[in-house]
PDB file of C-alpha atoms in Angstrom:
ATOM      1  CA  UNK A   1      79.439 113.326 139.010  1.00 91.00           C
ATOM      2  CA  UNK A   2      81.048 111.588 136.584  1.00 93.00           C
ATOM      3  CA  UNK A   3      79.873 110.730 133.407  1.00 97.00           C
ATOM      4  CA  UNK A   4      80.706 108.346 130.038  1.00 97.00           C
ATOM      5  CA  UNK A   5      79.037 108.257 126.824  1.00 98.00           C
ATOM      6  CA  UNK A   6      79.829 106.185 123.929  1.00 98.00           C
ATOM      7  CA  UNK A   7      79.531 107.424 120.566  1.00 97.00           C
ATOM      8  CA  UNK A   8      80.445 105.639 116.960  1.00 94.00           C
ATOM      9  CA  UNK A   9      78.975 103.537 113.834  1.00 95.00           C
ATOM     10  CA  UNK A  10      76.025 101.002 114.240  1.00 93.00           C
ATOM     11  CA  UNK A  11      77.616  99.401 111.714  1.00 97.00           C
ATOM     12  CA  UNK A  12      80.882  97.784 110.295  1.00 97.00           C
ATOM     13  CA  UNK A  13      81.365  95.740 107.368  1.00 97.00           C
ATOM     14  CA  UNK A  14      83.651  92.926 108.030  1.00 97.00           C
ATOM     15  CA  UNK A  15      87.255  93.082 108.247  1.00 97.00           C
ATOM     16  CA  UNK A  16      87.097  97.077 108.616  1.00 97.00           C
ATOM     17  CA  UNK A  17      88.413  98.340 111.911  1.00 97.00           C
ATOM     18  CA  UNK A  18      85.873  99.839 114.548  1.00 98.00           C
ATOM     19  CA  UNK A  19      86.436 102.872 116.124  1.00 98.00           C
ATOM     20  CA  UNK A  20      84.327 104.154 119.285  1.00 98.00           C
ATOM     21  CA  UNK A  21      84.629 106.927 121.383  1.00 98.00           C
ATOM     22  CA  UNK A  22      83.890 107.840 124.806  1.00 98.00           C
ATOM     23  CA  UNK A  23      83.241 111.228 126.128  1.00 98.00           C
ATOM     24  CA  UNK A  24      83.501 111.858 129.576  1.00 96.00           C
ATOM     25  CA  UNK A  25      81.900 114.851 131.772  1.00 96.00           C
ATOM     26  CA  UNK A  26      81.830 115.880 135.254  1.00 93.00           C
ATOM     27  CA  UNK A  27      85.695 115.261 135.341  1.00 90.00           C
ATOM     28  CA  UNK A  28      88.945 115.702 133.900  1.00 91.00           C
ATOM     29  CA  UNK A  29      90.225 112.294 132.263  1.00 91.00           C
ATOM     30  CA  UNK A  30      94.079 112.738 133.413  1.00 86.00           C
ATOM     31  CA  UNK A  31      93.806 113.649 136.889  1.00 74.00           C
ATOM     32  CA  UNK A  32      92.826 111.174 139.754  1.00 70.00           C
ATOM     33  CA  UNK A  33      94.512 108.094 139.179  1.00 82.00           C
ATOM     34  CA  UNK A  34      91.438 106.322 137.452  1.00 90.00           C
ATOM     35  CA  UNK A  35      91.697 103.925 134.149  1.00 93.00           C
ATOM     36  CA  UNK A  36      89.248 103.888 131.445  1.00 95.00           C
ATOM     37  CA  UNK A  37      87.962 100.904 130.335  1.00 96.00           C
ATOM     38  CA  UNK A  38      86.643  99.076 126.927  1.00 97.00           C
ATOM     39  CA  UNK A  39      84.156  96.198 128.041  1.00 97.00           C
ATOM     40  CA  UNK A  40      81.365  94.377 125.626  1.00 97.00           C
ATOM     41  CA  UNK A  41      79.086  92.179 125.663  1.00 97.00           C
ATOM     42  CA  UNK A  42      77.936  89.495 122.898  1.00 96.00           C
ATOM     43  CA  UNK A  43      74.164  89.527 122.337  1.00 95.00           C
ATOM     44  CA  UNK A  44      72.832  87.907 125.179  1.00 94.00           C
ATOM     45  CA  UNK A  45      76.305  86.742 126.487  1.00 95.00           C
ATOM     46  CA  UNK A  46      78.227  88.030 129.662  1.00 95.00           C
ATOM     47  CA  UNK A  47      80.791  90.953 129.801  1.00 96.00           C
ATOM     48  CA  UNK A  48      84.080  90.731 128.550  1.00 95.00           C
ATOM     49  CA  UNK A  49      86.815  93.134 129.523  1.00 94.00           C
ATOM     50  CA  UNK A  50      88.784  94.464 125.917  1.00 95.00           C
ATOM     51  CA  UNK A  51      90.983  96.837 127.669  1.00 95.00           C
ATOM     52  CA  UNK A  52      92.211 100.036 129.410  1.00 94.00           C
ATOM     53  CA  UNK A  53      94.047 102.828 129.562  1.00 94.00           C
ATOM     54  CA  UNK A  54      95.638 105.098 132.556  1.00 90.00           C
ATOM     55  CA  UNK A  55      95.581 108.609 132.838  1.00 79.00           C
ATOM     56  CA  UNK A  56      99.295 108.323 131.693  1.00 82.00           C
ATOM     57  CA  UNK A  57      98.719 105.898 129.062  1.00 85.00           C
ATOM     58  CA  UNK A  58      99.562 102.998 129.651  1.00 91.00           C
ATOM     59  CA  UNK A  59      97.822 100.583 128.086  1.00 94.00           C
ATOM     60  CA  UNK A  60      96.792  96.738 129.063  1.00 93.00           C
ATOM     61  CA  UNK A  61      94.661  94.670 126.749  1.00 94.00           C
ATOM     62  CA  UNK A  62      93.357  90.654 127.048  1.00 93.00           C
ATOM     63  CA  UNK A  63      95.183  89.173 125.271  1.00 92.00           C
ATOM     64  CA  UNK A  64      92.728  87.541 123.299  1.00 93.00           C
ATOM     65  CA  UNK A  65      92.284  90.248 121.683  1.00 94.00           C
ATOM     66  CA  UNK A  66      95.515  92.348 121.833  1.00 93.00           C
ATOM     67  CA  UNK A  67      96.827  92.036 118.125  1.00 95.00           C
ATOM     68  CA  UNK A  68      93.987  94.159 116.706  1.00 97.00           C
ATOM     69  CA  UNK A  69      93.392  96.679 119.758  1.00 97.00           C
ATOM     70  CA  UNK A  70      94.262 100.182 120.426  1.00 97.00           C
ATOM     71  CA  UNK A  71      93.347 102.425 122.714  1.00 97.00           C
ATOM     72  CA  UNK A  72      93.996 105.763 123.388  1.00 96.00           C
ATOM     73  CA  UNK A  73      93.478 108.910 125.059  1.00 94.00           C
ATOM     74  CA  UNK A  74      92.827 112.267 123.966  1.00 94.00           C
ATOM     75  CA  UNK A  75      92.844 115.011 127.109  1.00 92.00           C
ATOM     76  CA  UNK A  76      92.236 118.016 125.330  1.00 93.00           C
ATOM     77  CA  UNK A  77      89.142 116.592 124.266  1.00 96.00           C
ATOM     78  CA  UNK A  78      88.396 114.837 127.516  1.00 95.00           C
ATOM     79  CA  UNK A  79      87.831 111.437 125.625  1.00 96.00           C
ATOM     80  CA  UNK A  80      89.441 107.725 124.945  1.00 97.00           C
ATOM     81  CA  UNK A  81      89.270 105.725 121.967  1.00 98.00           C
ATOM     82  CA  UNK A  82      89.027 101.941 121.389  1.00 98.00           C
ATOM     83  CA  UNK A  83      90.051 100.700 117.720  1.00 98.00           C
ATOM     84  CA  UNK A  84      89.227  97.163 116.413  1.00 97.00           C
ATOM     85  CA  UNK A  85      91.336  96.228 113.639  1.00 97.00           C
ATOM     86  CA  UNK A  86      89.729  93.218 111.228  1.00 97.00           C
ATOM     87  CA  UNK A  87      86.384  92.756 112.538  1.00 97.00           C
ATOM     88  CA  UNK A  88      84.515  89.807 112.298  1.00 97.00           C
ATOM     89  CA  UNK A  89      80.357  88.805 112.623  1.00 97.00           C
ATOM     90  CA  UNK A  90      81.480  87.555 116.237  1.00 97.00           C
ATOM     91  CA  UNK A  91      82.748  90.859 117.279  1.00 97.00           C
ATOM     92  CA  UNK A  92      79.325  91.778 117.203  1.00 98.00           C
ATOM     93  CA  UNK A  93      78.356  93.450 120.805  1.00 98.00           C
ATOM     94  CA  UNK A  94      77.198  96.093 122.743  1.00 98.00           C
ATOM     95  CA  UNK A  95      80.260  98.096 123.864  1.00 98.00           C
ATOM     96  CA  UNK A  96      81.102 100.234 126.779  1.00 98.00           C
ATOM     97  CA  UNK A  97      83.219 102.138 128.084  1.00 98.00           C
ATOM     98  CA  UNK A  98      83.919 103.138 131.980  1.00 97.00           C
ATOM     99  CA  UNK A  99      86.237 104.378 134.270  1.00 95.00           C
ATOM    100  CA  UNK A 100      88.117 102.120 136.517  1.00 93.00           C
ATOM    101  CA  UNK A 101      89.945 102.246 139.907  1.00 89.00           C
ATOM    102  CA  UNK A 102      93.252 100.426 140.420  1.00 83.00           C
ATOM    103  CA  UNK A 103      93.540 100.922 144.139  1.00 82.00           C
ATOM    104  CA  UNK A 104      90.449  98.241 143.970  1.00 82.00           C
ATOM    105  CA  UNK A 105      89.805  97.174 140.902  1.00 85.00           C
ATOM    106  CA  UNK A 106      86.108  98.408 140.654  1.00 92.00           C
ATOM    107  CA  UNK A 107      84.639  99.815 137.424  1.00 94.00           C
ATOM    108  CA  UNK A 108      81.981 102.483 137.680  1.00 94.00           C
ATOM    109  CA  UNK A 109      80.870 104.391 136.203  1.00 96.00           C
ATOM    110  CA  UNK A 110      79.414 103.045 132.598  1.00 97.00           C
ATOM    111  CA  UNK A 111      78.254 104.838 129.736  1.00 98.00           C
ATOM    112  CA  UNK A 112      75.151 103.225 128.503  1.00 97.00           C
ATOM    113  CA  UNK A 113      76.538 101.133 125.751  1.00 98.00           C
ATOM    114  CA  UNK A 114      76.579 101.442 122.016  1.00 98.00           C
ATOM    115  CA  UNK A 115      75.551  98.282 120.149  1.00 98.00           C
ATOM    116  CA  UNK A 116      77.999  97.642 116.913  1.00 98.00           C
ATOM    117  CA  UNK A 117      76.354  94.940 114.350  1.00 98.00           C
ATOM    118  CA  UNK A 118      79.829  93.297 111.502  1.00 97.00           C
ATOM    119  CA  UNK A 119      77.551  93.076 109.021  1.00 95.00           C
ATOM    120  CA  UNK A 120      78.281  93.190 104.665  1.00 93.00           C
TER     121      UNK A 120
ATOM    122  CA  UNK B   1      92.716  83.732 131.478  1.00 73.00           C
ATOM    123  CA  UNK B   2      89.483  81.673 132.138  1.00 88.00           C
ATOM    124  CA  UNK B   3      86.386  83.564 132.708  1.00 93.00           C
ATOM    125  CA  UNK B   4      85.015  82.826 136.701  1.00 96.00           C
ATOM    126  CA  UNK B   5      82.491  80.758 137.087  1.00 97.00           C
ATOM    127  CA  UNK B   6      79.162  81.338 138.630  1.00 98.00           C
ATOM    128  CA  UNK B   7      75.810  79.739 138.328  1.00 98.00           C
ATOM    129  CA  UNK B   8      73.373  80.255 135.382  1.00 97.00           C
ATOM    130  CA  UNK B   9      70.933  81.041 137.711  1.00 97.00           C
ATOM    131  CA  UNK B  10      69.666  81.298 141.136  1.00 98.00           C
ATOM    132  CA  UNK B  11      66.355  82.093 142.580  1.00 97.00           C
ATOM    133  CA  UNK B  12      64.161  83.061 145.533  1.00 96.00           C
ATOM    134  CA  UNK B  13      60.749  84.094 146.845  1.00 97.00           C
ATOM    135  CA  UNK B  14      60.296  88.019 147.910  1.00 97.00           C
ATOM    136  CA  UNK B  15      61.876  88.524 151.371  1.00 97.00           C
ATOM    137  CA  UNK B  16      64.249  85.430 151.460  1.00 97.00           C
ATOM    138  CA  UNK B  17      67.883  85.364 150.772  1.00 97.00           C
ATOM    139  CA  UNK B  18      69.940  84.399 147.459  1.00 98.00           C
ATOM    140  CA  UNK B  19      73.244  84.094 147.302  1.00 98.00           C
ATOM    141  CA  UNK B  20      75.759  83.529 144.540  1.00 98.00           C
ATOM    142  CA  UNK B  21      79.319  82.134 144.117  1.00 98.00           C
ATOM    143  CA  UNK B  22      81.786  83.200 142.331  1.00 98.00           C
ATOM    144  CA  UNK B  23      84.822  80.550 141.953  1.00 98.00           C
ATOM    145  CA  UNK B  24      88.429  81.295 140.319  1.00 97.00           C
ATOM    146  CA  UNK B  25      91.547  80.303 141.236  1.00 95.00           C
ATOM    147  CA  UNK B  26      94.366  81.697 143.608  1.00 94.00           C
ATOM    148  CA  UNK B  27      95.696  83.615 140.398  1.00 93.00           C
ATOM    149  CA  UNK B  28      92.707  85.690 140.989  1.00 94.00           C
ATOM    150  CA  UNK B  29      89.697  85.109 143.091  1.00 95.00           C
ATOM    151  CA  UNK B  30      91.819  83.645 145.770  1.00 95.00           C
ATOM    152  CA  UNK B  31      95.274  85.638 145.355  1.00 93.00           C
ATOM    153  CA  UNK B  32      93.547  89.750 145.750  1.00 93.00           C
ATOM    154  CA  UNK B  33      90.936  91.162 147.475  1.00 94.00           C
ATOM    155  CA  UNK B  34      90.162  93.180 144.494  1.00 95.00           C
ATOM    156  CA  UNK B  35      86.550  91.446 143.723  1.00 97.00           C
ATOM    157  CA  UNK B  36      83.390  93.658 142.607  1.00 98.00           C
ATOM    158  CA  UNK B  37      79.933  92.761 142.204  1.00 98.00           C
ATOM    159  CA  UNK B  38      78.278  94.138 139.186  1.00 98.00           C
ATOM    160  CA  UNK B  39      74.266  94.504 138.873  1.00 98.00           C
ATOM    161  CA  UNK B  40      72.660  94.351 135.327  1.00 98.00           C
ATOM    162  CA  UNK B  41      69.189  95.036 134.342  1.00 98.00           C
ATOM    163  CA  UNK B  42      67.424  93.712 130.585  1.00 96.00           C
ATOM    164  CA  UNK B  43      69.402  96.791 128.122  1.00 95.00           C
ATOM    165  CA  UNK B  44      70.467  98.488 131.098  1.00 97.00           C
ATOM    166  CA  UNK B  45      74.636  98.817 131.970  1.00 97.00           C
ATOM    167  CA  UNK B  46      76.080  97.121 134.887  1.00 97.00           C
ATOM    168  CA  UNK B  47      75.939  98.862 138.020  1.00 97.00           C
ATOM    169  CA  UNK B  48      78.496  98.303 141.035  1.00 97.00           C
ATOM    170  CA  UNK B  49      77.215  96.635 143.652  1.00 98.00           C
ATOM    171  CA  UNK B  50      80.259  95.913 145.716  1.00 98.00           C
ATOM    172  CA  UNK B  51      83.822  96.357 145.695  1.00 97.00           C
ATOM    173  CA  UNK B  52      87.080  94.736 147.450  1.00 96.00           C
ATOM    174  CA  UNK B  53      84.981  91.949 147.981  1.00 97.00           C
ATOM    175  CA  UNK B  54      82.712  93.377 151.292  1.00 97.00           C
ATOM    176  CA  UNK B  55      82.513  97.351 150.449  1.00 97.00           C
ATOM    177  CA  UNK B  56      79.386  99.072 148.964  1.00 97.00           C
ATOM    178  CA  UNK B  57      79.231 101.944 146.826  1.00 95.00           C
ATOM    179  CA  UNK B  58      77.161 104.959 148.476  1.00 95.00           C
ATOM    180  CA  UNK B  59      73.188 104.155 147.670  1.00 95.00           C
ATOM    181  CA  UNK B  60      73.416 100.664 147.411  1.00 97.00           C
ATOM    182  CA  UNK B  61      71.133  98.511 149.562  1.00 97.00           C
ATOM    183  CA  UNK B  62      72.632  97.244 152.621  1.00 96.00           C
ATOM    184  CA  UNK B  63      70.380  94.016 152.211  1.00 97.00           C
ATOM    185  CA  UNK B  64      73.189  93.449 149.189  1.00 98.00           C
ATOM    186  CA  UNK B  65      76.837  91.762 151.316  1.00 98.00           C
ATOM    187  CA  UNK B  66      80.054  90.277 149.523  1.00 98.00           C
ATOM    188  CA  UNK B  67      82.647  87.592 151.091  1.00 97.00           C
ATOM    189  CA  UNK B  68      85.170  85.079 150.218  1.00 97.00           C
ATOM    190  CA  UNK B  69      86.544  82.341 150.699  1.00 97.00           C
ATOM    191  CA  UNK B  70      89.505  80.463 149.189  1.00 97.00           C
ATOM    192  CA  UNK B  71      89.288  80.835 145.397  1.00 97.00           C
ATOM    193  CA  UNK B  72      85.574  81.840 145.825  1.00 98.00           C
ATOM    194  CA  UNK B  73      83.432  85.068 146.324  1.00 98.00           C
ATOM    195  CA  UNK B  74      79.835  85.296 147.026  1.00 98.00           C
ATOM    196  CA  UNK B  75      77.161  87.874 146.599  1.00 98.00           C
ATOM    197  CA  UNK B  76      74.270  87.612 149.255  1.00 98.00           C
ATOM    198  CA  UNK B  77      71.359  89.272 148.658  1.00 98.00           C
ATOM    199  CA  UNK B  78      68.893  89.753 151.483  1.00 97.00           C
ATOM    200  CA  UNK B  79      65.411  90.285 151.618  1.00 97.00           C
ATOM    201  CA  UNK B  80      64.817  89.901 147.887  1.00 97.00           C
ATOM    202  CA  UNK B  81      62.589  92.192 146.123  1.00 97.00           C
ATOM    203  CA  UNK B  82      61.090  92.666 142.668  1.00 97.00           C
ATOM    204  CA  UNK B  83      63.841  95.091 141.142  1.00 97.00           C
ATOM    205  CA  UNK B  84      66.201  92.761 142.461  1.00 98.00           C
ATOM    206  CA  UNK B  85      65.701  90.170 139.468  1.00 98.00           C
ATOM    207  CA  UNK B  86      68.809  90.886 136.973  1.00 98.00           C
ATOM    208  CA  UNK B  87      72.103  89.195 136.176  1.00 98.00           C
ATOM    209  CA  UNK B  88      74.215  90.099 138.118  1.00 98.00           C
ATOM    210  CA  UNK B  89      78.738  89.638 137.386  1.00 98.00           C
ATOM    211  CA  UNK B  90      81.684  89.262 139.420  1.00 98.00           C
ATOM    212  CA  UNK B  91      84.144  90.546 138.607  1.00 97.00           C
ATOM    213  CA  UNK B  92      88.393  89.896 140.037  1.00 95.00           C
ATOM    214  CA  UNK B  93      91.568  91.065 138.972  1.00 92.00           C
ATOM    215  CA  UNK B  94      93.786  88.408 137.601  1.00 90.00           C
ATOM    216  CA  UNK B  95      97.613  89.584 138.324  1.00 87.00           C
ATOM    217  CA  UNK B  96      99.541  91.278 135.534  1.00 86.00           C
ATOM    218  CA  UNK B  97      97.374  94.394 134.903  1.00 86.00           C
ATOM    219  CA  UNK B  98      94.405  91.982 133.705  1.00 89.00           C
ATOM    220  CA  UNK B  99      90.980  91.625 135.099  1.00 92.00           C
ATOM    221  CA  UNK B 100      88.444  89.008 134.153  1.00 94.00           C
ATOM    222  CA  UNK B 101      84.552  88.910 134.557  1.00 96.00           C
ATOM    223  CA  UNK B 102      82.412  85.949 135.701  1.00 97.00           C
ATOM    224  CA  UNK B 103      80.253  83.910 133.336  1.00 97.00           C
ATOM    225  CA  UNK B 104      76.968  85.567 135.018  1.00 97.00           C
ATOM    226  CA  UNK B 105      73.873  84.628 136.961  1.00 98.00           C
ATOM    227  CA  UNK B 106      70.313  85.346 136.052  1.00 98.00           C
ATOM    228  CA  UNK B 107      68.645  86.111 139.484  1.00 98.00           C
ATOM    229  CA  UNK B 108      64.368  85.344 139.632  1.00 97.00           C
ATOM    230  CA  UNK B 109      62.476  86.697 142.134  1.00 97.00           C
ATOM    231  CA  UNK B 110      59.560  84.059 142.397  1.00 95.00           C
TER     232      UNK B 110
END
């Protein structure tokens, strides 16, 4: 069973770039076909989707916010990284991460989320 | 590309039926059958809840159904219990390698 956990500062001071983690278990990350995701959510806001990444690379971002994303994957380690470049107080969110399917689209699993706070 | 819109909220008594819409336009909703349902309790992560539109995951609830219709999906959820209460997100893909999420509904169980 597959599973993601997030991992990276509480933190950030504004116009710093954030950089998460996510580690995933029960699987390897470049076999399968499967993306992995970046989604977050503003404090008591929906979800917006930041981005993925295939198990070839590839990359897609929104484009909202594709100037100061970048995500990538590390396979030895078994774990993809999101970067936020220039972050602001409204970038503040819970982020997470999770592994998508392209045949259909779905996303599942999540980790659990990791709450980042653009504070001075 | 324009988050989907669904209700604020919706509610319903234990045992009756809720159902939720999902509207977006034929560049997503209405152009792929790639909708999901997404289930999200207080500080909890989402949960799938259904996929291409109709298909469960494995241990969810048959009393939970998707369709759609045009530019709009619904979630249906039958026989409403307690743990049922939670926002709940669609979720389509929007052509070009993007996705978008819906604007979310807060579900009560009266």
């Amino acid at each position: 069973q597959v599973q993601l956990q997030e991992s990276g500062p509480g933190l950030v001071k504004p116009s710093q770039t954030l950089s998460l983690t996510c580690t995933v278990s029960g699987g390897p990350i470049s076999s399968g076909g499967h993306y992995w995701s970046w989604i977050r959510q503003h404090p008591g806001k929906g979800l917006e989707w930041i981005g993925y990444i295939y198990d070839r690379g590839s990359t897609y971002y929104n484009p909202s916010l594709k100037s100061r994303i970048t995500i990538s994957l590390d396979t030895s380690k078994n774990q993809f990284s999101l970067k936020l470049s220039s972050m602001t107080v409204a970038d503040t969110a819970v982020y997470y991460c999770a592994r998508g399917d392209p045949t259909g689209g779905w996303i599942d699993p999540w980790g659990q989320g990791t709450l980042v706070t653009v504070s001075s | 590309q324009s988050a989907l819109t669904q209700p604020p909220s919706a509610s319903g008594s234990p045992g009756q039926s809720v159902t939720i819409s999902c509207t977006g336009t034929s560049s997503d909703v209405g152009g792929y059958t790639y909708v999901s349902w997404y289930q999200q309790h207080p500080g909890k992560a989402p949960k799938l809840m259904i996929y291409e539109v109709t298909k469960r995951p494995s241990g969810v609830p048959d009393r939970f159904s998707g369709s759609k219709s045009g530019n709009t999906a619904s979630l249906t959820v039958s026989g409403l219990q307690a743990e049922d209460e939670a926002d709940y997100y669609c979720s389509s893909y929007g052509g070009s390698n993007l996705y978008v999420f819906g604007t979310g509904t807060k579900v009560t169980v009266l």
